[in-house]
mmCIF file of C-alpha atoms and ligand atoms in Angstrom:
data_model
loop_
_atom_site.group_PDB
_atom_site.id
_atom_site.type_symbol
_atom_site.label_atom_id
_atom_site.label_comp_id
_atom_site.label_asym_id
_atom_site.label_seq_id
_atom_site.Cartn_x
_atom_site.Cartn_y
_atom_site.Cartn_z
ATOM 1 C CA UNK A 1040 114.299 26.608 50.355
ATOM 2 C CA UNK A 1041 110.689 26.530 49.292
ATOM 3 C CA UNK A 1042 109.669 26.798 52.906
ATOM 4 C CA UNK A 1043 111.937 29.791 53.486
ATOM 5 C CA UNK A 1044 110.600 31.646 50.491
ATOM 6 C CA UNK A 1045 107.005 31.122 51.552
ATOM 7 C CA UNK A 1046 107.790 32.440 54.988
ATOM 8 C CA UNK A 1047 109.428 35.527 53.537
ATOM 9 C CA UNK A 1048 106.572 36.074 51.158
ATOM 10 C CA UNK A 1049 104.166 36.043 54.059
ATOM 11 C CA UNK A 1050 106.335 37.994 56.474
ATOM 12 C CA UNK A 1051 107.503 40.779 54.171
ATOM 13 C CA UNK A 1052 104.214 42.494 53.377
ATOM 14 C CA UNK A 1053 103.312 42.209 57.033
ATOM 15 C CA UNK A 1054 106.537 43.883 58.115
ATOM 16 C CA UNK A 1055 106.013 46.572 55.521
ATOM 17 C CA UNK A 1056 102.479 47.299 56.744
ATOM 18 C CA UNK A 1057 103.697 47.549 60.320
ATOM 19 C CA UNK A 1058 106.518 49.909 59.433
ATOM 20 C CA UNK A 1059 104.403 52.143 57.260
ATOM 21 C CA UNK A 1060 101.574 52.522 59.769
ATOM 22 C CA UNK A 1061 104.158 53.286 62.439
ATOM 23 C CA UNK A 1062 105.501 56.149 60.345
ATOM 24 C CA UNK A 1063 102.364 57.927 59.185
ATOM 25 C CA UNK A 1064 101.333 60.255 61.964
ATOM 26 C CA UNK A 1065 99.094 63.206 62.426
ATOM 27 C CA UNK A 1066 100.571 65.634 64.930
ATOM 28 C CA UNK A 1067 98.100 67.692 66.925
ATOM 29 C CA UNK A 1068 99.904 70.877 67.943
ATOM 30 C CA UNK A 1069 98.454 73.017 70.742
ATOM 31 C CA UNK A 1070 99.363 76.588 71.687
ATOM 32 C CA UNK A 1071 97.692 78.927 74.146
ATOM 33 C CA UNK A 1072 98.398 81.877 71.847
ATOM 34 C CA UNK A 1073 96.072 82.926 69.037
ATOM 35 C CA UNK A 1074 96.591 82.361 65.304
ATOM 36 C CA UNK A 1075 99.051 84.881 63.902
ATOM 37 C CA UNK A 1076 101.101 85.028 67.126
ATOM 38 C CA UNK A 1077 104.864 84.587 66.453
ATOM 39 C CA UNK A 1078 105.026 81.164 68.110
ATOM 40 C CA UNK A 1079 102.021 79.865 66.193
ATOM 41 C CA UNK A 1080 103.286 81.177 62.839
ATOM 42 C CA UNK A 1081 106.686 79.528 63.359
ATOM 43 C CA UNK A 1082 105.023 76.284 64.464
ATOM 44 C CA UNK A 1083 102.935 76.245 61.307
ATOM 45 C CA UNK A 1084 105.883 76.683 59.009
ATOM 46 C CA UNK A 1085 107.753 73.986 60.940
ATOM 47 C CA UNK A 1086 104.841 71.636 60.190
ATOM 48 C CA UNK A 1087 104.841 72.508 56.508
ATOM 49 C CA UNK A 1088 108.555 71.797 56.260
ATOM 50 C CA UNK A 1089 108.174 68.474 58.035
ATOM 51 C CA UNK A 1090 105.237 67.308 55.940
ATOM 52 C CA UNK A 1091 107.294 68.074 52.856
ATOM 53 C CA UNK A 1092 110.511 66.515 54.100
ATOM 54 C CA UNK A 1093 108.806 63.314 55.263
ATOM 55 C CA UNK A 1094 106.866 62.986 52.016
ATOM 56 C CA UNK A 1095 103.610 63.401 53.836
ATOM 57 C CA UNK A 1096 104.295 60.846 56.582
ATOM 58 C CA UNK A 1097 103.977 63.547 59.247
ATOM 59 C CA UNK A 1098 100.981 65.811 58.969
ATOM 60 C CA UNK A 1099 99.993 68.606 61.325
ATOM 61 C CA UNK A 1100 96.793 69.942 62.760
ATOM 62 C CA UNK A 1101 96.939 73.155 64.779
ATOM 63 C CA UNK A 1102 94.952 74.129 67.819
ATOM 64 C CA UNK A 1103 95.933 77.709 68.710
ATOM 65 C CA UNK A 1104 94.082 80.001 71.086
ATOM 66 C CA UNK A 1105 94.102 77.555 73.988
ATOM 67 C CA UNK A 1106 91.181 75.540 72.567
ATOM 68 C CA UNK A 1107 92.635 72.285 73.931
ATOM 69 C CA UNK A 1108 92.952 73.712 77.439
ATOM 70 C CA UNK A 1109 95.435 75.517 79.636
ATOM 71 C CA UNK A 1110 99.137 74.793 79.247
ATOM 72 C CA UNK A 1111 98.990 72.524 82.268
ATOM 73 C CA UNK A 1112 96.111 70.553 80.764
ATOM 74 C CA UNK A 1113 97.829 70.383 77.390
ATOM 75 C CA UNK A 1114 100.982 69.027 79.013
ATOM 76 C CA UNK A 1115 98.951 66.333 80.749
ATOM 77 C CA UNK A 1116 97.390 65.352 77.444
ATOM 78 C CA UNK A 1117 100.787 65.341 75.738
ATOM 79 C CA UNK A 1118 102.170 63.107 78.482
ATOM 80 C CA UNK A 1119 99.594 60.442 77.622
ATOM 81 C CA UNK A 1120 100.003 60.997 73.882
ATOM 82 C CA UNK A 1121 96.563 62.545 73.246
ATOM 83 C CA UNK A 1122 98.270 65.727 72.010
ATOM 84 C CA UNK A 1123 101.545 65.201 70.149
ATOM 85 C CA UNK A 1124 103.275 68.577 70.312
ATOM 86 C CA UNK A 1125 103.045 71.891 72.063
ATOM 87 C CA UNK A 1126 104.995 74.981 73.098
ATOM 88 C CA UNK A 1127 104.764 75.989 76.709
ATOM 89 C CA UNK A 1128 106.266 78.544 79.011
ATOM 90 C CA UNK A 1129 109.140 77.211 81.074
ATOM 91 C CA UNK A 1130 107.324 78.627 84.091
ATOM 92 C CA UNK A 1131 104.985 75.701 84.419
ATOM 93 C CA UNK A 1132 107.656 73.115 83.612
ATOM 94 C CA UNK A 1133 109.606 74.157 86.720
ATOM 95 C CA UNK A 1134 107.422 72.493 89.338
ATOM 96 C CA UNK A 1135 107.685 69.167 87.445
ATOM 97 C CA UNK A 1136 111.316 69.366 86.297
ATOM 98 C CA UNK A 1137 113.030 71.437 89.023
ATOM 99 C CA UNK A 1138 116.293 71.607 87.037
ATOM 100 C CA UNK A 1139 114.739 74.063 84.589
ATOM 101 C CA UNK A 1140 113.961 76.526 87.373
ATOM 102 C CA UNK A 1141 117.429 77.982 86.949
ATOM 103 C CA UNK A 1142 116.019 79.879 83.929
ATOM 104 C CA UNK A 1143 112.903 80.808 85.932
ATOM 105 C CA UNK A 1144 114.810 82.698 88.621
ATOM 106 C CA UNK A 1145 114.159 86.451 88.759
ATOM 107 C CA UNK A 1146 116.825 88.508 86.954
ATOM 108 C CA UNK A 1147 118.907 85.436 86.067
ATOM 109 C CA UNK A 1148 119.512 86.866 82.586
ATOM 110 C CA UNK A 1149 121.070 90.303 82.132
ATOM 111 C CA UNK A 1150 118.756 91.053 79.224
ATOM 112 C CA UNK A 1151 117.059 89.419 76.266
ATOM 113 C CA UNK A 1152 120.261 89.240 74.223
ATOM 114 C CA UNK A 1153 121.931 87.372 77.086
ATOM 115 C CA UNK A 1154 119.016 84.930 77.342
ATOM 116 C CA UNK A 1155 119.228 84.280 73.593
ATOM 117 C CA UNK A 1156 122.972 83.653 73.722
ATOM 118 C CA UNK A 1157 122.392 81.203 76.593
ATOM 119 C CA UNK A 1158 119.592 79.219 74.942
ATOM 120 C CA UNK A 1159 121.534 79.061 71.667
ATOM 121 C CA UNK A 1160 124.528 77.571 73.450
ATOM 122 C CA UNK A 1161 125.439 74.515 75.493
ATOM 123 C CA UNK A 1162 123.480 75.573 78.590
ATOM 124 C CA UNK A 1163 120.310 75.876 76.490
ATOM 125 C CA UNK A 1164 120.854 72.365 75.116
ATOM 126 C CA UNK A 1165 121.626 71.037 78.602
ATOM 127 C CA UNK A 1166 118.297 72.323 79.922
ATOM 128 C CA UNK A 1167 116.415 70.837 76.967
ATOM 129 C CA UNK A 1168 118.110 67.514 77.766
ATOM 130 C CA UNK A 1169 117.112 67.806 81.428
ATOM 131 C CA UNK A 1170 113.474 68.034 80.338
ATOM 132 C CA UNK A 1171 113.817 65.134 77.911
ATOM 133 C CA UNK A 1172 115.557 62.885 80.428
ATOM 134 C CA UNK A 1173 113.209 63.621 83.313
ATOM 135 C CA UNK A 1174 110.002 61.865 84.236
ATOM 136 C CA UNK A 1175 108.135 64.605 82.366
ATOM 137 C CA UNK A 1176 107.201 62.331 79.454
ATOM 138 C CA UNK A 1177 108.077 64.960 76.855
ATOM 139 C CA UNK A 1178 111.011 65.422 74.494
ATOM 140 C CA UNK A 1179 112.240 69.034 74.444
ATOM 141 C CA UNK A 1180 113.382 70.044 70.954
ATOM 142 C CA UNK A 1181 114.097 73.751 70.773
ATOM 143 C CA UNK A 1182 113.344 77.119 72.329
ATOM 144 C CA UNK A 1183 111.005 79.881 71.451
ATOM 145 C CA UNK A 1184 111.441 83.427 72.631
ATOM 146 C CA UNK A 1185 108.923 84.724 75.124
ATOM 147 C CA UNK A 1186 110.423 88.181 75.527
ATOM 148 C CA UNK A 1187 110.819 90.012 78.791
ATOM 149 C CA UNK A 1188 108.132 90.042 81.458
ATOM 150 C CA UNK A 1189 107.099 93.266 83.178
ATOM 151 C CA UNK A 1190 104.344 94.113 85.643
ATOM 152 C CA UNK A 1191 101.002 95.455 84.450
ATOM 153 C CA UNK A 1192 98.575 96.809 86.968
ATOM 154 C CA UNK A 1193 95.362 98.736 87.439
ATOM 155 C CA UNK A 1194 97.129 101.390 89.516
ATOM 156 C CA UNK A 1195 100.619 102.594 88.573
ATOM 157 C CA UNK A 1196 103.701 100.961 90.030
ATOM 158 C CA UNK A 1197 106.406 103.606 89.721
ATOM 159 C CA UNK A 1198 108.593 102.267 92.496
ATOM 160 C CA UNK A 1199 108.862 99.072 94.513
ATOM 161 C CA UNK A 1200 106.736 100.407 97.404
ATOM 162 C CA UNK A 1201 103.753 100.961 95.075
ATOM 163 C CA UNK A 1202 103.440 97.201 94.655
ATOM 164 C CA UNK A 1203 102.746 96.675 98.333
ATOM 165 C CA UNK A 1204 99.758 94.391 98.892
ATOM 166 C CA UNK A 1205 98.771 94.257 95.214
ATOM 167 C CA UNK A 1206 97.431 90.908 94.077
ATOM 168 C CA UNK A 1207 99.487 89.913 91.056
ATOM 169 C CA UNK A 1208 98.753 86.886 88.912
ATOM 170 C CA UNK A 1209 101.666 84.580 88.119
ATOM 171 C CA UNK A 1210 101.986 81.184 86.458
ATOM 172 C CA UNK A 1211 101.586 78.127 88.668
ATOM 173 C CA UNK A 1212 105.151 78.001 89.964
ATOM 174 C CA UNK A 1213 105.913 78.599 93.670
ATOM 175 C CA UNK A 1214 109.082 80.454 92.709
ATOM 176 C CA UNK A 1215 107.017 83.114 90.914
ATOM 177 C CA UNK A 1216 104.654 83.529 93.871
ATOM 178 C CA UNK A 1217 107.668 84.022 96.120
ATOM 179 C CA UNK A 1218 109.192 86.487 93.649
ATOM 180 C CA UNK A 1219 106.101 88.723 93.739
ATOM 181 C CA UNK A 1220 105.830 88.351 97.511
ATOM 182 C CA UNK A 1221 109.491 89.295 97.925
ATOM 183 C CA UNK A 1222 108.745 92.495 95.986
ATOM 184 C CA UNK A 1223 105.985 93.284 98.473
ATOM 185 C CA UNK A 1224 103.036 92.168 96.341
ATOM 186 C CA UNK A 1225 100.798 89.192 96.759
ATOM 187 C CA UNK A 1226 101.454 86.503 94.138
ATOM 188 C CA UNK A 1227 98.433 84.491 92.991
ATOM 189 C CA UNK A 1228 98.708 81.558 90.583
ATOM 190 C CA UNK A 1229 96.099 81.068 87.884
ATOM 191 C CA UNK A 1230 95.858 79.871 84.283
ATOM 192 C CA UNK A 1231 96.393 82.289 81.404
ATOM 193 C CA UNK A 1232 92.776 82.038 80.315
ATOM 194 C CA UNK A 1233 91.487 83.264 83.674
ATOM 195 C CA UNK A 1234 93.477 86.500 83.782
ATOM 196 C CA UNK A 1235 91.152 88.630 81.659
ATOM 197 C CA UNK A 1236 88.103 88.207 83.862
ATOM 198 C CA UNK A 1237 90.147 88.249 87.072
ATOM 199 C CA UNK A 1238 91.408 91.698 86.065
ATOM 200 C CA UNK A 1239 87.953 92.791 85.020
ATOM 201 C CA UNK A 1240 86.291 91.740 88.258
ATOM 202 C CA UNK A 1241 89.138 92.952 90.439
ATOM 203 C CA UNK A 1242 90.050 89.497 91.751
ATOM 204 C CA UNK A 1243 93.612 90.570 90.907
ATOM 205 C CA UNK A 1244 95.211 94.010 90.704
ATOM 206 C CA UNK A 1245 97.605 93.062 87.952
ATOM 207 C CA UNK A 1246 99.727 90.430 86.273
ATOM 208 C CA UNK A 1247 103.092 90.279 84.521
ATOM 209 C CA UNK A 1248 103.976 89.431 80.971
ATOM 210 C CA UNK A 1249 105.556 90.570 77.699
ATOM 211 C CA UNK A 1250 103.957 93.176 75.396
ATOM 212 C CA UNK A 1251 102.543 90.706 72.802
ATOM 213 C CA UNK A 1252 100.683 88.725 75.502
ATOM 214 C CA UNK A 1253 99.463 91.895 77.222
ATOM 215 C CA UNK A 1254 98.037 92.964 73.869
ATOM 216 C CA UNK A 1255 96.787 89.741 72.283
ATOM 217 C CA UNK A 1256 95.132 88.374 75.408
ATOM 218 C CA UNK A 1257 93.407 91.749 75.889
ATOM 219 C CA UNK A 1258 94.674 92.202 79.424
ATOM 220 C CA UNK A 1259 95.514 95.840 78.633
ATOM 221 C CA UNK A 1260 91.816 96.627 78.620
ATOM 222 C CA UNK A 1261 91.770 96.365 82.391
ATOM 223 C CA UNK A 1262 95.407 97.122 83.285
ATOM 224 C CA UNK A 1263 96.726 100.349 81.818
ATOM 225 C CA UNK A 1264 100.036 100.687 83.648
ATOM 226 C CA UNK A 1265 103.045 98.753 82.422
ATOM 227 C CA UNK A 1266 106.094 98.960 84.695
ATOM 228 C CA UNK A 1267 109.284 97.850 82.974
ATOM 229 C CA UNK A 1268 110.701 95.706 85.755
ATOM 230 C CA UNK A 1269 112.085 93.020 83.426
ATOM 231 C CA UNK A 1270 112.091 90.573 86.335
ATOM 232 C CA UNK A 1271 111.674 87.450 84.205
ATOM 233 C CA UNK A 1272 112.931 86.516 80.752
ATOM 234 C CA UNK A 1273 111.445 83.106 80.090
ATOM 235 C CA UNK A 1274 112.298 80.987 77.076
ATOM 236 C CA UNK A 1275 109.643 78.515 75.963
ATOM 237 C CA UNK A 1276 110.397 74.934 74.952
ATOM 238 C CA UNK A 1277 108.796 73.190 71.989
ATOM 239 C CA UNK A 1278 108.039 69.685 73.200
ATOM 240 C CA UNK A 1279 106.835 66.429 71.719
ATOM 241 C CA UNK A 1280 105.097 63.625 73.572
ATOM 242 C CA UNK A 1281 107.589 60.820 74.261
ATOM 243 C CA UNK A 1282 104.957 58.346 73.133
ATOM 244 C CA UNK A 1283 104.908 60.044 69.733
ATOM 245 C CA UNK A 1284 108.693 60.477 69.617
ATOM 246 C CA UNK A 1285 109.215 56.771 70.067
ATOM 247 C CA UNK A 1286 106.941 56.014 67.124
ATOM 248 C CA UNK A 1287 109.190 58.039 64.813
ATOM 249 C CA UNK A 1288 111.991 56.493 62.785
ATOM 250 C CA UNK A 1289 115.505 57.802 63.568
ATOM 251 C CA UNK A 1290 115.394 59.767 60.303
ATOM 252 C CA UNK A 1291 112.104 61.355 61.232
ATOM 253 C CA UNK A 1292 113.450 62.225 64.670
ATOM 254 C CA UNK A 1293 116.415 63.985 63.076
ATOM 255 C CA UNK A 1294 114.127 65.943 60.759
ATOM 256 C CA UNK A 1295 111.845 66.951 63.654
ATOM 257 C CA UNK A 1296 114.784 68.229 65.686
ATOM 258 C CA UNK A 1297 116.172 70.163 62.748
ATOM 259 C CA UNK A 1298 112.807 71.720 61.918
ATOM 260 C CA UNK A 1299 112.230 72.699 65.551
ATOM 261 C CA UNK A 1300 115.601 74.462 65.649
ATOM 262 C CA UNK A 1301 114.693 76.266 62.429
ATOM 263 C CA UNK A 1302 111.409 77.319 64.058
ATOM 264 C CA UNK A 1303 113.441 78.724 66.956
ATOM 265 C CA UNK A 1304 115.314 80.991 64.542
ATOM 266 C CA UNK A 1305 112.207 81.969 62.597
ATOM 267 C CA UNK A 1306 110.190 82.803 65.700
ATOM 268 C CA UNK A 1307 112.912 85.116 66.974
ATOM 269 C CA UNK A 1308 112.606 87.380 63.940
ATOM 270 C CA UNK A 1309 108.812 87.345 64.167
ATOM 271 C CA UNK A 1310 109.049 88.013 67.894
ATOM 272 C CA UNK A 1311 111.069 91.186 67.524
ATOM 273 C CA UNK A 1312 108.628 92.572 64.979
ATOM 274 C CA UNK A 1313 105.633 91.619 67.075
ATOM 275 C CA UNK A 1314 107.109 93.098 70.254
ATOM 276 C CA UNK A 1315 107.724 96.431 68.557
ATOM 277 C CA UNK A 1316 104.263 96.592 66.997
ATOM 278 C CA UNK A 1317 102.623 95.488 70.271
ATOM 279 C CA UNK A 1318 104.336 98.310 72.138
ATOM 280 C CA UNK A 1319 103.015 100.810 69.590
ATOM 281 C CA UNK A 1320 99.485 99.404 69.791
ATOM 282 C CA UNK A 1321 99.466 99.308 73.577
ATOM 283 C CA UNK A 1322 100.615 102.924 73.780
ATOM 284 C CA UNK A 1323 97.989 103.946 71.240
ATOM 285 C CA UNK A 1324 95.390 102.168 73.400
ATOM 286 C CA UNK A 1325 96.370 104.324 76.365
ATOM 287 C CA UNK A 1326 98.742 102.009 78.219
ATOM 288 C CA UNK A 1327 101.377 103.993 80.108
ATOM 289 C CA UNK A 1328 104.865 102.475 79.871
ATOM 290 C CA UNK A 1329 106.637 103.247 83.134
ATOM 291 C CA UNK A 1330 110.419 103.171 83.357
ATOM 292 C CA UNK A 1331 111.331 102.017 86.847
ATOM 293 C CA UNK A 1332 114.614 101.804 88.666
ATOM 294 C CA UNK A 1333 115.145 98.016 88.464
ATOM 295 C CA UNK A 1334 117.695 97.900 91.265
ATOM 296 C CA UNK A 1335 115.220 97.807 94.200
ATOM 297 C CA UNK A 1336 113.263 95.044 92.411
ATOM 298 C CA UNK A 1337 116.472 93.106 91.869
ATOM 299 C CA UNK A 1338 117.567 93.536 95.468
ATOM 300 C CA UNK A 1339 114.151 92.631 96.869
ATOM 301 C CA UNK A 1340 114.280 89.282 95.072
ATOM 302 C CA UNK A 1341 117.752 88.301 96.318
ATOM 303 C CA UNK A 1342 116.120 85.943 98.835
ATOM 304 C CA UNK A 1343 114.485 83.968 96.003
ATOM 305 C CA UNK A 1344 117.798 83.546 94.184
ATOM 306 C CA UNK A 1345 119.449 82.515 97.436
ATOM 307 C CA UNK A 1346 116.738 80.029 98.333
ATOM 308 C CA UNK A 1347 116.546 78.360 94.939
ATOM 309 C CA UNK A 1348 119.984 79.039 93.490
ATOM 310 C CA UNK A 1349 122.137 76.650 95.545
ATOM 311 C CA UNK A 1350 121.563 73.484 93.462
ATOM 312 C CA UNK A 1351 122.327 75.439 90.285
ATOM 313 C CA UNK A 1352 125.497 77.160 91.488
ATOM 314 C CA UNK A 1353 127.554 75.686 88.650
ATOM 315 C CA UNK A 1354 124.926 76.356 85.982
ATOM 316 C CA UNK A 1355 124.526 79.944 87.200
ATOM 317 C CA UNK A 1356 128.255 80.487 86.770
ATOM 318 C CA UNK A 1357 128.052 79.122 83.234
ATOM 319 C CA UNK A 1358 125.050 81.343 82.471
ATOM 320 C CA UNK A 1359 126.783 84.431 83.841
ATOM 321 C CA UNK A 1360 129.895 83.662 81.779
ATOM 322 C CA UNK A 1361 127.918 83.731 78.519
ATOM 323 C CA UNK A 1362 128.502 87.043 76.703
HETATM 324 C C1 BDP B 1409 103.185 83.980 77.883
HETATM 325 C C2 BDP B 1409 103.706 82.651 77.434
HETATM 326 C C3 BDP B 1409 102.661 81.596 77.624
HETATM 327 C C4 BDP B 1409 102.158 81.584 79.053
HETATM 328 C C5 BDP B 1409 101.721 82.972 79.448
HETATM 329 C C6 BDP B 1409 101.294 83.014 80.918
HETATM 330 O O1 BDP B 1409 104.080 82.714 76.082
HETATM 331 O O2 BDP B 1409 103.221 80.355 77.271
HETATM 332 O O3 BDP B 1409 101.102 80.724 79.169
HETATM 333 O O4 BDP B 1409 102.765 83.898 79.223
HETATM 334 O O5 BDP B 1409 101.880 83.755 81.695
HETATM 335 O O6 BDP B 1409 104.206 84.944 77.768
HETATM 336 O O7 BDP B 1409 100.384 82.286 81.294
#
């Protein structure tokens, strides 16, 4: 009896120390977008909620504006646990987790409302699970809205033929290069941070993105024509390093998931406001918004959907069925 008690007396404080150090974590959160951007604002309020709900066990430090590197570099650091959380475009997840490329296919979603209905439903959860259960090393928690991507160029693209031979920057995903090539352009992969000077120096003739990115990353200064092709509508997963995830208690994991889903809802409202105000600002800065007939762009990219779509035939049916 005496022996047992002594053992307990020795073991208990030790166990307690272990458990408490395992729970207190500082989460470094990286985002390529600047402070004040919808994703960053929603990420910050997610952190505040979590610090409160975990009684200070989880604290957050934010690194917006790409200060910790490109999305690819941030992912690599998250995989080894040097960065704990981030939000990235699904574009660069595709080459590592091919299953997610179903969302990266050109014109897979009818419009933004369709994309939102899909990510809010079972297909959205299934794709998050694919990321989590892959070799990616990251747990995918929720989605952020990245709007609709359109072409922006130095010379106007009013119809498909105008794109011929233009060098267009895309994210590092072969499917995107092939999409631009199928439209007659010349797709070139580079990191987000390189686009500004590549446009300035004429290394590229254009790029493609949503209005808030066109505005906040200053690309509009060297690309004044915005052709509303709507060829990609990419949702953006919020991910946590698996190394970090496994350090969390089950309760903490539940809270993190819940807070990430709340951030998904909050960001959507912020996104709509930001999109509208970005459009106004871009127009005021002299950017011409060009309405194009989307059909030729859609038809030109049929080969990409055919080439990549086969493994996702069932998923595509489920996506199309979502109203
Ligand atoms: C933006 C995404 C961001 C990407 C960027 C890009 O929000 O995650 O890094 O596009 O194309 O829309 O590089």
